[in-house]
CSV table of C-alpha atoms and ligand atoms in Angstrom, one decimal:
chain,number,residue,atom,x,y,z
A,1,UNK,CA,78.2,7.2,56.3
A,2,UNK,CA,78.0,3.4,56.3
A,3,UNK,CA,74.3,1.5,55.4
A,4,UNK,CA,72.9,-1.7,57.4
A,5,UNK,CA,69.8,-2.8,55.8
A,6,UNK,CA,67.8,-4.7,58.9
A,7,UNK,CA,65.1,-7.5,57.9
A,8,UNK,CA,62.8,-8.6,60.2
A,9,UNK,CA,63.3,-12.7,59.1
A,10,UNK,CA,60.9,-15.0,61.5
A,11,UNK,CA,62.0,-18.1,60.0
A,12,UNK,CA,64.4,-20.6,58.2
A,13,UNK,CA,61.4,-21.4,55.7
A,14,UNK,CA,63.1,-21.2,52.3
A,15,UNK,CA,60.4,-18.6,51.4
A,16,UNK,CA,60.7,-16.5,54.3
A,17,UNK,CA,64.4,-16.4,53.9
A,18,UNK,CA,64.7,-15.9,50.2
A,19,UNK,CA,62.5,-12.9,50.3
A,20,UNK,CA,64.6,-11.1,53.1
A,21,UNK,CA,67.9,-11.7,50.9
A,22,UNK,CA,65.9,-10.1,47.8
A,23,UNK,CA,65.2,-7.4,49.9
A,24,UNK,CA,68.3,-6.6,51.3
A,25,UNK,CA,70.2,-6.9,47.9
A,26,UNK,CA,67.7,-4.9,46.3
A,27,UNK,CA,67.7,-2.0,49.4
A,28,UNK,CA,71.9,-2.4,48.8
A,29,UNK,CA,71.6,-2.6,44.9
A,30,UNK,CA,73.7,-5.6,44.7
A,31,UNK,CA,73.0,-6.8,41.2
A,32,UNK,CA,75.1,-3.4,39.7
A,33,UNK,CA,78.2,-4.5,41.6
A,34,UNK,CA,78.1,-8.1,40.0
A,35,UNK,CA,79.4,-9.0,36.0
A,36,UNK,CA,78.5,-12.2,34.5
A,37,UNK,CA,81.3,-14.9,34.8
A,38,UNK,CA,82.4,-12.7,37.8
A,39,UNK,CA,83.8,-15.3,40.5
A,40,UNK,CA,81.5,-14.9,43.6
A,41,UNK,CA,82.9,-16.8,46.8
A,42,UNK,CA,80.3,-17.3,50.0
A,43,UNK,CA,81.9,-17.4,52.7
A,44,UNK,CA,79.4,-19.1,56.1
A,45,UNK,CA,80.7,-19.9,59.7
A,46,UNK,CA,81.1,-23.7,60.2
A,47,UNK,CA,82.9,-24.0,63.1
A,48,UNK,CA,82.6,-27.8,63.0
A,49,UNK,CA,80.1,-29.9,61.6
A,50,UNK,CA,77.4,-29.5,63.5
A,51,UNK,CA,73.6,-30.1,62.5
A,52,UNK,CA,71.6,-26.3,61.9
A,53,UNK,CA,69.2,-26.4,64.4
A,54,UNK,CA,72.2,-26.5,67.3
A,55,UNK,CA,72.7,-22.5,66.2
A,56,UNK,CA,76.5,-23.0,65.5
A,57,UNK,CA,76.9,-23.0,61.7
A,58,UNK,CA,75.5,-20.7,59.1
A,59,UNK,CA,72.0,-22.1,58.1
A,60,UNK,CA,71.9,-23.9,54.7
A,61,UNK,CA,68.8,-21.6,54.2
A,62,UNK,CA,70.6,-18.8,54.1
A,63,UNK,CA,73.0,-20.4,51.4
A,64,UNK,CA,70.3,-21.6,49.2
A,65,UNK,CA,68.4,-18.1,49.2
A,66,UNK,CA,72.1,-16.2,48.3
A,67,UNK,CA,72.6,-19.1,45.5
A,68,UNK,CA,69.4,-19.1,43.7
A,69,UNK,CA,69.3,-15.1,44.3
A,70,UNK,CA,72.4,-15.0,41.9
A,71,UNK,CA,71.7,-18.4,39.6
A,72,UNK,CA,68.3,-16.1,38.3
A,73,UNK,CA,70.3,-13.5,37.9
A,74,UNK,CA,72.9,-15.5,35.8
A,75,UNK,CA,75.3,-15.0,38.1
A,76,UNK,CA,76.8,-19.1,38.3
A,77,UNK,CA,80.0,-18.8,38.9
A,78,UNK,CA,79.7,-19.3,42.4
A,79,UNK,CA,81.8,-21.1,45.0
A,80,UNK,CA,81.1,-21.8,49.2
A,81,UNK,CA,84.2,-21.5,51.1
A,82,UNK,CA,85.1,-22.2,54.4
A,83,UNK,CA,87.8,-23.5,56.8
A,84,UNK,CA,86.5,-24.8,60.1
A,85,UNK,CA,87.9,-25.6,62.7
A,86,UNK,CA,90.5,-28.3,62.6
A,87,UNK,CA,91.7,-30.2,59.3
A,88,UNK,CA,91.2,-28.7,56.3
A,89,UNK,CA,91.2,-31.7,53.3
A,90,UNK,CA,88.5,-32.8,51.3
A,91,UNK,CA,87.7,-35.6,53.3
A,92,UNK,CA,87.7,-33.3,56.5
A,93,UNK,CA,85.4,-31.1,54.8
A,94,UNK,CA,82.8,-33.6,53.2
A,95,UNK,CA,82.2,-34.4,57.2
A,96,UNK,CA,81.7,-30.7,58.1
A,97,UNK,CA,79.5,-30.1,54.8
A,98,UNK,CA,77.3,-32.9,55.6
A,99,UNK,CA,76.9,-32.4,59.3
A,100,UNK,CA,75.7,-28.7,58.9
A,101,UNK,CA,73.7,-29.4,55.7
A,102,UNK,CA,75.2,-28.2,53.0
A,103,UNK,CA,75.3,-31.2,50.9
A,104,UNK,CA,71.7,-30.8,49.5
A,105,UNK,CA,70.9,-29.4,46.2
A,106,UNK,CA,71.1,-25.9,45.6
A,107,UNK,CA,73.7,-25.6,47.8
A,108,UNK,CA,76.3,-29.2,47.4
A,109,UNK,CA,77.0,-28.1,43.7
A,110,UNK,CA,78.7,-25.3,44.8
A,111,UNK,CA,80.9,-26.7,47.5
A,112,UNK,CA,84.3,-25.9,47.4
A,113,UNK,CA,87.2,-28.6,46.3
A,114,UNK,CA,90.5,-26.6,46.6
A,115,UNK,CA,92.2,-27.0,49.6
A,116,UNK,CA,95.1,-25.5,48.5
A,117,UNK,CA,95.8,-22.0,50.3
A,118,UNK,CA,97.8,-19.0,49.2
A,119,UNK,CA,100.5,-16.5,50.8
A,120,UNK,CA,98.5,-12.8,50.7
A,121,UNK,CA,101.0,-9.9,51.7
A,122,UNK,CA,99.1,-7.4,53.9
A,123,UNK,CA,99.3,-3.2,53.8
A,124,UNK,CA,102.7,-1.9,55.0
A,125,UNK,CA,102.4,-1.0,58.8
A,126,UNK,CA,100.2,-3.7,59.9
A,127,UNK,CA,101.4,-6.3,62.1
A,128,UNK,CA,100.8,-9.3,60.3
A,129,UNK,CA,102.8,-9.4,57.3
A,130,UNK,CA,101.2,-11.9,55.1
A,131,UNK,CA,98.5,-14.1,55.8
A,132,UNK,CA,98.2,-17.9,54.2
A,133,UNK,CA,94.2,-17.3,52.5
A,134,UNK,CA,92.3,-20.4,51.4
A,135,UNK,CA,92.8,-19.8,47.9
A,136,UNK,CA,89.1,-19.6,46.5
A,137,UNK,CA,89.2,-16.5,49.0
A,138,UNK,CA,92.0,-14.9,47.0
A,139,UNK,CA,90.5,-15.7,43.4
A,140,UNK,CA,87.8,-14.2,44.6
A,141,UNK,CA,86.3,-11.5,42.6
A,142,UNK,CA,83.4,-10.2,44.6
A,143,UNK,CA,82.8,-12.0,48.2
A,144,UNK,CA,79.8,-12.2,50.1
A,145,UNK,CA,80.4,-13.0,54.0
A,146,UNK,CA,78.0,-15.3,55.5
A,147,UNK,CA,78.4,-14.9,59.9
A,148,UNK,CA,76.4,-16.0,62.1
A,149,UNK,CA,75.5,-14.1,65.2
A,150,UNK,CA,77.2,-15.9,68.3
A,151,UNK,CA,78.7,-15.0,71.6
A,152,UNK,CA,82.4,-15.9,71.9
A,153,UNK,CA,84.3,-17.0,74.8
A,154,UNK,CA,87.4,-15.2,73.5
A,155,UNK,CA,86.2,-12.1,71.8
A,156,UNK,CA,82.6,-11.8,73.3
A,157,UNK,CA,81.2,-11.8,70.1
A,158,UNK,CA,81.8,-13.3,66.7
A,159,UNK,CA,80.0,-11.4,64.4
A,160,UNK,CA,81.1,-10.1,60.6
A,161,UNK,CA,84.6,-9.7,61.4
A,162,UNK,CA,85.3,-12.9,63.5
A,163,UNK,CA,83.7,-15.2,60.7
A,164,UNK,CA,86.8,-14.2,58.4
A,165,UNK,CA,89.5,-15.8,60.4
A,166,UNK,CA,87.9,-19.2,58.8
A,167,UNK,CA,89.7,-17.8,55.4
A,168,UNK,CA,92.9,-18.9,57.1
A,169,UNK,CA,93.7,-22.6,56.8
A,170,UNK,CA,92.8,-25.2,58.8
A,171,UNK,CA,95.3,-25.9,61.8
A,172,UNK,CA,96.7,-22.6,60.6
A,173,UNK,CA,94.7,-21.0,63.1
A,174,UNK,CA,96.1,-22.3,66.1
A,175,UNK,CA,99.4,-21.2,65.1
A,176,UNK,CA,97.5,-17.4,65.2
A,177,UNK,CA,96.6,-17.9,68.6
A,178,UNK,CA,100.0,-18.8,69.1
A,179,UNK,CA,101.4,-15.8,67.9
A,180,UNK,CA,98.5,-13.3,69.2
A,181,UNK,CA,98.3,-14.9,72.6
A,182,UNK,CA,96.2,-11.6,74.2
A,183,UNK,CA,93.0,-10.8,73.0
A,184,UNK,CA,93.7,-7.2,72.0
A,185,UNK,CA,96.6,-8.5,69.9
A,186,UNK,CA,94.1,-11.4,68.5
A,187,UNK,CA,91.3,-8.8,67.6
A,188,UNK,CA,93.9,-6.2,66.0
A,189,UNK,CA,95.1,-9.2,63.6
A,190,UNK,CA,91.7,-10.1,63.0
A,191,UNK,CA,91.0,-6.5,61.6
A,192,UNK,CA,94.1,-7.1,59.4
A,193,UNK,CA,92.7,-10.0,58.3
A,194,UNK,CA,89.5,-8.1,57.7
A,195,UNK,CA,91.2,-5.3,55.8
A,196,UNK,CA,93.1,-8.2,53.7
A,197,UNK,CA,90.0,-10.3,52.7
A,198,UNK,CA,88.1,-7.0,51.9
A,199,UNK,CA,84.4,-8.9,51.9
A,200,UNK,CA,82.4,-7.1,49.6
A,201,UNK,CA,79.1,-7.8,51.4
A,202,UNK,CA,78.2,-9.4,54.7
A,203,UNK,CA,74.7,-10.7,55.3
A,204,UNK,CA,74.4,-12.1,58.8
A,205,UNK,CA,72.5,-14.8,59.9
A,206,UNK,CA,70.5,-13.7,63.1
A,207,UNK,CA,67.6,-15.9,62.6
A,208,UNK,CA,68.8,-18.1,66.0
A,209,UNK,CA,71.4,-17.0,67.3
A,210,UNK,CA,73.7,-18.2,70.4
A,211,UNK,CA,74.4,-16.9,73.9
A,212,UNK,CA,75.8,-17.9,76.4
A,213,UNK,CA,79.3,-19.9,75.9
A,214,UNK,CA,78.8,-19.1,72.2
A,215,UNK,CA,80.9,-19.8,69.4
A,216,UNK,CA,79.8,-23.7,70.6
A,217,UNK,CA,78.6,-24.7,73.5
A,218,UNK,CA,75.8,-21.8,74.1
A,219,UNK,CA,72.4,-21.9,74.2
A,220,UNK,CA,70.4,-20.9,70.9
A,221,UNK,CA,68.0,-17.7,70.7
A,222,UNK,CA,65.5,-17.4,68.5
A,223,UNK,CA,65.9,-13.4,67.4
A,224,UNK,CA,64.2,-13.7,63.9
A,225,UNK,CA,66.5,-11.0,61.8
A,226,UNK,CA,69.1,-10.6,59.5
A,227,UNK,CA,71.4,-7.6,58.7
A,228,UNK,CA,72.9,-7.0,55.5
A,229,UNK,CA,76.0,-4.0,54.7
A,230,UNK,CA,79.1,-3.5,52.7
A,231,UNK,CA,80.5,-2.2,55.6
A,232,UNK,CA,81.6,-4.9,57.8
A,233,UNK,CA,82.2,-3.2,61.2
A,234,UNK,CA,79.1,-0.9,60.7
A,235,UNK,CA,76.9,-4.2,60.2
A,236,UNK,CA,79.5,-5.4,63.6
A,237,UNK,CA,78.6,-1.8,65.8
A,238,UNK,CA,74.6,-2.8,64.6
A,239,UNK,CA,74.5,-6.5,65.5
A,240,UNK,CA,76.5,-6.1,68.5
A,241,UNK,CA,73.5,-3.4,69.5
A,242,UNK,CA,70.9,-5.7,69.1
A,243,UNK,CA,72.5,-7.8,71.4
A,244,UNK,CA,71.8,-5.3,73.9
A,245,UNK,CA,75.5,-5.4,74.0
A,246,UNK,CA,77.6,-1.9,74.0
A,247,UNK,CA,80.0,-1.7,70.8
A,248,UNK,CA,82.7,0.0,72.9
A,249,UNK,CA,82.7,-3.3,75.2
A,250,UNK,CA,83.9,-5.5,72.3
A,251,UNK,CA,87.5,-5.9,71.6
A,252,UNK,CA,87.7,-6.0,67.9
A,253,UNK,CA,85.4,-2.9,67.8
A,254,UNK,CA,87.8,-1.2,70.1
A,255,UNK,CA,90.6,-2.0,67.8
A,256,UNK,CA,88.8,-1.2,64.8
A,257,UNK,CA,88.2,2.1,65.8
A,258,UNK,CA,92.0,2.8,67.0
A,259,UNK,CA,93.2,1.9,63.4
A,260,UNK,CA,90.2,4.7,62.0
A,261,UNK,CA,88.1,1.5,60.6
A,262,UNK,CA,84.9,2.8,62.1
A,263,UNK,CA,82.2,4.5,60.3
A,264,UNK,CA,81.3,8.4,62.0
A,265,UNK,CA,78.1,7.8,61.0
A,266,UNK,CA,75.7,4.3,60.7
A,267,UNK,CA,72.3,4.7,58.7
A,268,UNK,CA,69.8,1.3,59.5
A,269,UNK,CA,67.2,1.0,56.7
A,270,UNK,CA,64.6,-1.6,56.4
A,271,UNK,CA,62.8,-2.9,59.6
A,272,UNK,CA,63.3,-1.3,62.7
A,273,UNK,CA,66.1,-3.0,64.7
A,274,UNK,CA,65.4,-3.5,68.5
A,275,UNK,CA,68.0,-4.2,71.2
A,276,UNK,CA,67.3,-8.0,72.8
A,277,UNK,CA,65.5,-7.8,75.6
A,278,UNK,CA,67.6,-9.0,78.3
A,279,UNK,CA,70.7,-8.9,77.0
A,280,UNK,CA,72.2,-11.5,75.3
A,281,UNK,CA,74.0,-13.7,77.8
A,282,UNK,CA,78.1,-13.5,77.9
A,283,UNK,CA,80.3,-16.8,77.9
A,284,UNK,CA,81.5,-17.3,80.9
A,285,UNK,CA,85.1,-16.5,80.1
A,286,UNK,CA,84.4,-13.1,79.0
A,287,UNK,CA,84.8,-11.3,82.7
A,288,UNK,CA,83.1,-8.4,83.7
A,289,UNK,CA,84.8,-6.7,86.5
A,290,UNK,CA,83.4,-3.4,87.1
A,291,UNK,CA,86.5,-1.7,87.0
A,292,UNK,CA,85.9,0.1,84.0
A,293,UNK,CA,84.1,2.7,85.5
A,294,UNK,CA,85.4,2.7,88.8
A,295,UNK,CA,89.1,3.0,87.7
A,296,UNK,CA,90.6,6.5,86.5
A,297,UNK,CA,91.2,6.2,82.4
A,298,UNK,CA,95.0,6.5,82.8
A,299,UNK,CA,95.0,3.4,85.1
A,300,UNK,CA,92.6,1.1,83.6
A,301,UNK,CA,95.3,-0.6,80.9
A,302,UNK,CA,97.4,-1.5,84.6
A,303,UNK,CA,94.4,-2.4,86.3
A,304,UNK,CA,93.5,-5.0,83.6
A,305,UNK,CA,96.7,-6.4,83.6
A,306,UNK,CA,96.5,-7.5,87.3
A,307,UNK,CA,93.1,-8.5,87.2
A,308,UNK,CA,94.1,-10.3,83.9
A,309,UNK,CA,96.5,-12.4,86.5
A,310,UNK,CA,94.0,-12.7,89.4
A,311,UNK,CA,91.1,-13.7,87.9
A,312,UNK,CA,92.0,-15.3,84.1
A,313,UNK,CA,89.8,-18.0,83.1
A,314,UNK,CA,90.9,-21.5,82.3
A,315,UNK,CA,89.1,-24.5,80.4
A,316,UNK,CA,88.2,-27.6,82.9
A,317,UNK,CA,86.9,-30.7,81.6
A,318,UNK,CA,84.2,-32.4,83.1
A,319,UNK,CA,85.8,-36.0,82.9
A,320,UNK,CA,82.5,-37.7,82.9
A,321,UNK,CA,81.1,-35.8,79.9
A,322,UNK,CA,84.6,-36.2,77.7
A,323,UNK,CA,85.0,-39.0,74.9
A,324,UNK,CA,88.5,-39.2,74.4
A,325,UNK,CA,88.1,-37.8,70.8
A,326,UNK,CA,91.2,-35.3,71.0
A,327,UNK,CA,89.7,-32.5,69.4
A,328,UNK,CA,90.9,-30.1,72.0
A,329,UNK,CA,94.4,-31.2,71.3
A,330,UNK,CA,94.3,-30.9,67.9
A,331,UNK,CA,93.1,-27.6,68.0
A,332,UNK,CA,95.3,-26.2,71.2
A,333,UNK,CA,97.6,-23.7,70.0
A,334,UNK,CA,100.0,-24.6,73.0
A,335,UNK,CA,99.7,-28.0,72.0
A,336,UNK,CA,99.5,-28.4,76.2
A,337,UNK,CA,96.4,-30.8,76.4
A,338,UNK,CA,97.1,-34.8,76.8
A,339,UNK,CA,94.6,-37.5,76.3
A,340,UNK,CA,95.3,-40.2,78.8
A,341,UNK,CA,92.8,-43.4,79.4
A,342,UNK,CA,90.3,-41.5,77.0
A,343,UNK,CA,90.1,-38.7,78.9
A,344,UNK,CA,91.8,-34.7,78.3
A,345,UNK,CA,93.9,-33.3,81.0
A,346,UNK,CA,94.1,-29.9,80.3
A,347,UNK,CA,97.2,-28.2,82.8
A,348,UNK,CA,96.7,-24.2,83.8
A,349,UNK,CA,100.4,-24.2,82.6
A,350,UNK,CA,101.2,-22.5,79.6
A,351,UNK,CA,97.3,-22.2,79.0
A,352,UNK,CA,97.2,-18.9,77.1
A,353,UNK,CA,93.0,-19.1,77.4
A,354,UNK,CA,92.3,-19.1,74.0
A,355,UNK,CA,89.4,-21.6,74.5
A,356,UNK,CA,90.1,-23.1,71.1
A,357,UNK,CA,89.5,-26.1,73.1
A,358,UNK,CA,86.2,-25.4,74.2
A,359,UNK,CA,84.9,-24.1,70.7
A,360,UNK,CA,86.3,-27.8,68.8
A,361,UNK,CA,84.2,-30.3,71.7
A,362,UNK,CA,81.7,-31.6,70.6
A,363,UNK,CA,80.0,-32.8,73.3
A,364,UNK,CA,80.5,-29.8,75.8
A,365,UNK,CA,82.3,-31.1,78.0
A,366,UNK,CA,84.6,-28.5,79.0
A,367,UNK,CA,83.4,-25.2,80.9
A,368,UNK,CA,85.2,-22.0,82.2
A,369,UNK,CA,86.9,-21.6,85.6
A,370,UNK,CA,88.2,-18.6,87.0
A,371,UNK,CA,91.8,-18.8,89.5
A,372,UNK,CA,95.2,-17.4,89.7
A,373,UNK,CA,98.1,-17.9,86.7
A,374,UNK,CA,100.0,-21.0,86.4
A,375,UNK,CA,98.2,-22.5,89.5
B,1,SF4,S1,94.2,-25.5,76.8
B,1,SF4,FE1,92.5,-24.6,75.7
B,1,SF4,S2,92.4,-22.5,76.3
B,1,SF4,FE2,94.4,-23.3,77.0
B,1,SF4,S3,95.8,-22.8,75.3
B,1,SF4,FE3,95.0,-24.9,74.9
B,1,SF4,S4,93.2,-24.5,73.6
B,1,SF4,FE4,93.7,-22.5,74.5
B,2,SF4,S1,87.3,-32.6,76.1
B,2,SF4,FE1,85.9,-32.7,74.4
B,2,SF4,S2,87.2,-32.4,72.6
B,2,SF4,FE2,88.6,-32.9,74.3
B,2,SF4,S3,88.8,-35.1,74.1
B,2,SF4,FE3,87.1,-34.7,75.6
B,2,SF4,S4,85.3,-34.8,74.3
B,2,SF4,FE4,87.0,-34.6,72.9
């Protein structure tokens, strides 16, 4: 049986939030896991610098209540760790620190410095071999996973799990993409990944969350929680419930279950966790078509496939929104985007719908279009 402590957490107010993350480490008995000196690594979502209220990041308050949780507890040898999306060099990250503000005290001091990263081999069987790990993540002794709770426009959510493929370098992720083209593929090497990093704790920031064409373009929520387990993919199944959202429906769930990651059983202590009320809103890439139910078990996996080639979704820019910053080419694991008179062309061609592109813009100006492969 797997534990998810729920806290009922109406606000950002340092307070408010320093109180739920004493009660959740206290409910989880935190302190006995931790030595002193023991090398503690926090691990938040920045996807890109982005300021806390727009929902994308981790909030700093959240930091700041972990940090001075452990600082009284003499626990200092902390370090905040995190590759966004694109570069990843201290003068890359500086911008991202600032921009989702985590260059304030209580929270700058611990910043991370080390850009280097490190091979990891994996367990024998999996598909992924070894993964390159930023290296504070691999001289980690004890690691505390910071997500926060966002739709996705490539694997509906990004919860617990998702947040941990920012422990892989910089423009190192496209190159996964790359490799693991097809969502199912994507997810499966994401539980590798999970199973590699091994987070010891993963307290989820569901304060405001995002739905709609979530990781970063969606529209915030205000759903005033935060969830708190050891066990990743239970504190996943939980989140993903409160979303009003069905566990079975998300693809790294489903693969989590195949490779017997799941919990039987998930026990929710603390405040009682309600599912949102309506639903949280998909991105509009995630397609829903029905079929599911409609379609015989043994033909759903061909079914998909051809509705995979009718009705795939590609990014389109809206040309008067774009700024020419290139963003969406850096990050485009096809490397299939050109920026021309300041503008992104962005051809169906080759377009494996990753939507790496529309996660890195910062101004939104791409959306989601359905139509036919290669057209
Ligand atoms: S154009 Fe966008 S969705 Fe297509 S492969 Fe490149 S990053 Fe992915
Ligand atoms: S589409 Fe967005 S990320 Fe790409 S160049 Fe335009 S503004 Fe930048």
């Amino acid at each position: 049986m797997s534990v998810v402590n729920a806290v009922f957490t109406p606000s950002y107010e340092e307070g408010t939030v320093y109180e739920a993350v004493a009660k959740h480490f206290e409910a989880l008995k935190v302190e006995r896991e931790l030595t002193p000196g023991m090398r503690i690594l926090l691990k938040p979502n920045l996807l890109y610098g982005k300021k806390p209220e727009a929902g994308v990041t981790t909030n700093p308050a959240i930091l700041k209540a972990v940090i001075r949780w452990l600082t009284e507890r003499g626990f200092t040898n902390i370090v905040v760790a995190e590759s966004s999306g694109g570069l990843y060099n201290a003068e890359y990250m500086r911008g991202v620190y600032g921009a989702s503000g985590l260059r304030v005290p209580g929270i700058q001091e611990y910043l991370n410095k080390d850009f280097t990263f490190k091979a990891v081999p994996t367990r024998e069987g999996f598909q992924t071999r070894v993964f390159n790990l930023i290296t504070p993540v691999t001289e980690a002794e004890y690691i505390i996973n910071l997500p926060k709770l966002k739709t996705h426009a490539m694997t509906t959510v990004s919860c617990g799990v998702k947040n941990l493929f920012g422990t892989i370098p910089g423009l190192q992720k496209p190159d996964m993409h790359r490799r693991y083209p097809q969502t199912e593929d994507f997810v499966w090497m994401l539980c590798e990944l999970c199973e590699t990093v091994k987070p010891s704790l993963t307290l989820l920031d569901a304060v405001d969350s995002m739905e709609g064409n979530g990781p970063g373009g969606g529209t915030v929520r205000h759903t005033g929680l935060t969830l708190c387990a050891r066990d990743v993919y239970a504190l996943d199944v939980t989140a993903v419930r409160f979303m009003g959202l069905a566990p079975d429906a998300m693809p790294h769930l489903r693969a989590a279950r195949e490779m017997g990651l799941l919990p039987e059983r998930i026990d929710v202590t603390g405040d009682e966790v309600v599912p949102c009320s309506p639903a949280f809103r998909l991105p509009d890439a995630v397609k829903s078509t029905g079929f599911d139910d409609a379609v015989p078990k043994l033909l759903r996996k061909p079914t998909e496939f051809v509705m995979d080639r009718l009705l795939r979704s590609y990014p389109h820019v809206d040309r008067s929104k774009c700024v020419g910053c290139g963003k969406c080419a850096e990050s485009c694991p096809q490397k299939i985007i050109q920026i021309t008179d300041k503008k992104a062309g962005m051809p169906r061609k080759n377009c494996i719908s990753c939507f790496c592109c529309q996660e890195m813009c910062p101004v939104h100006a791409i959306s989601v279009k359905r139509g036919l492969r290669g057209l």
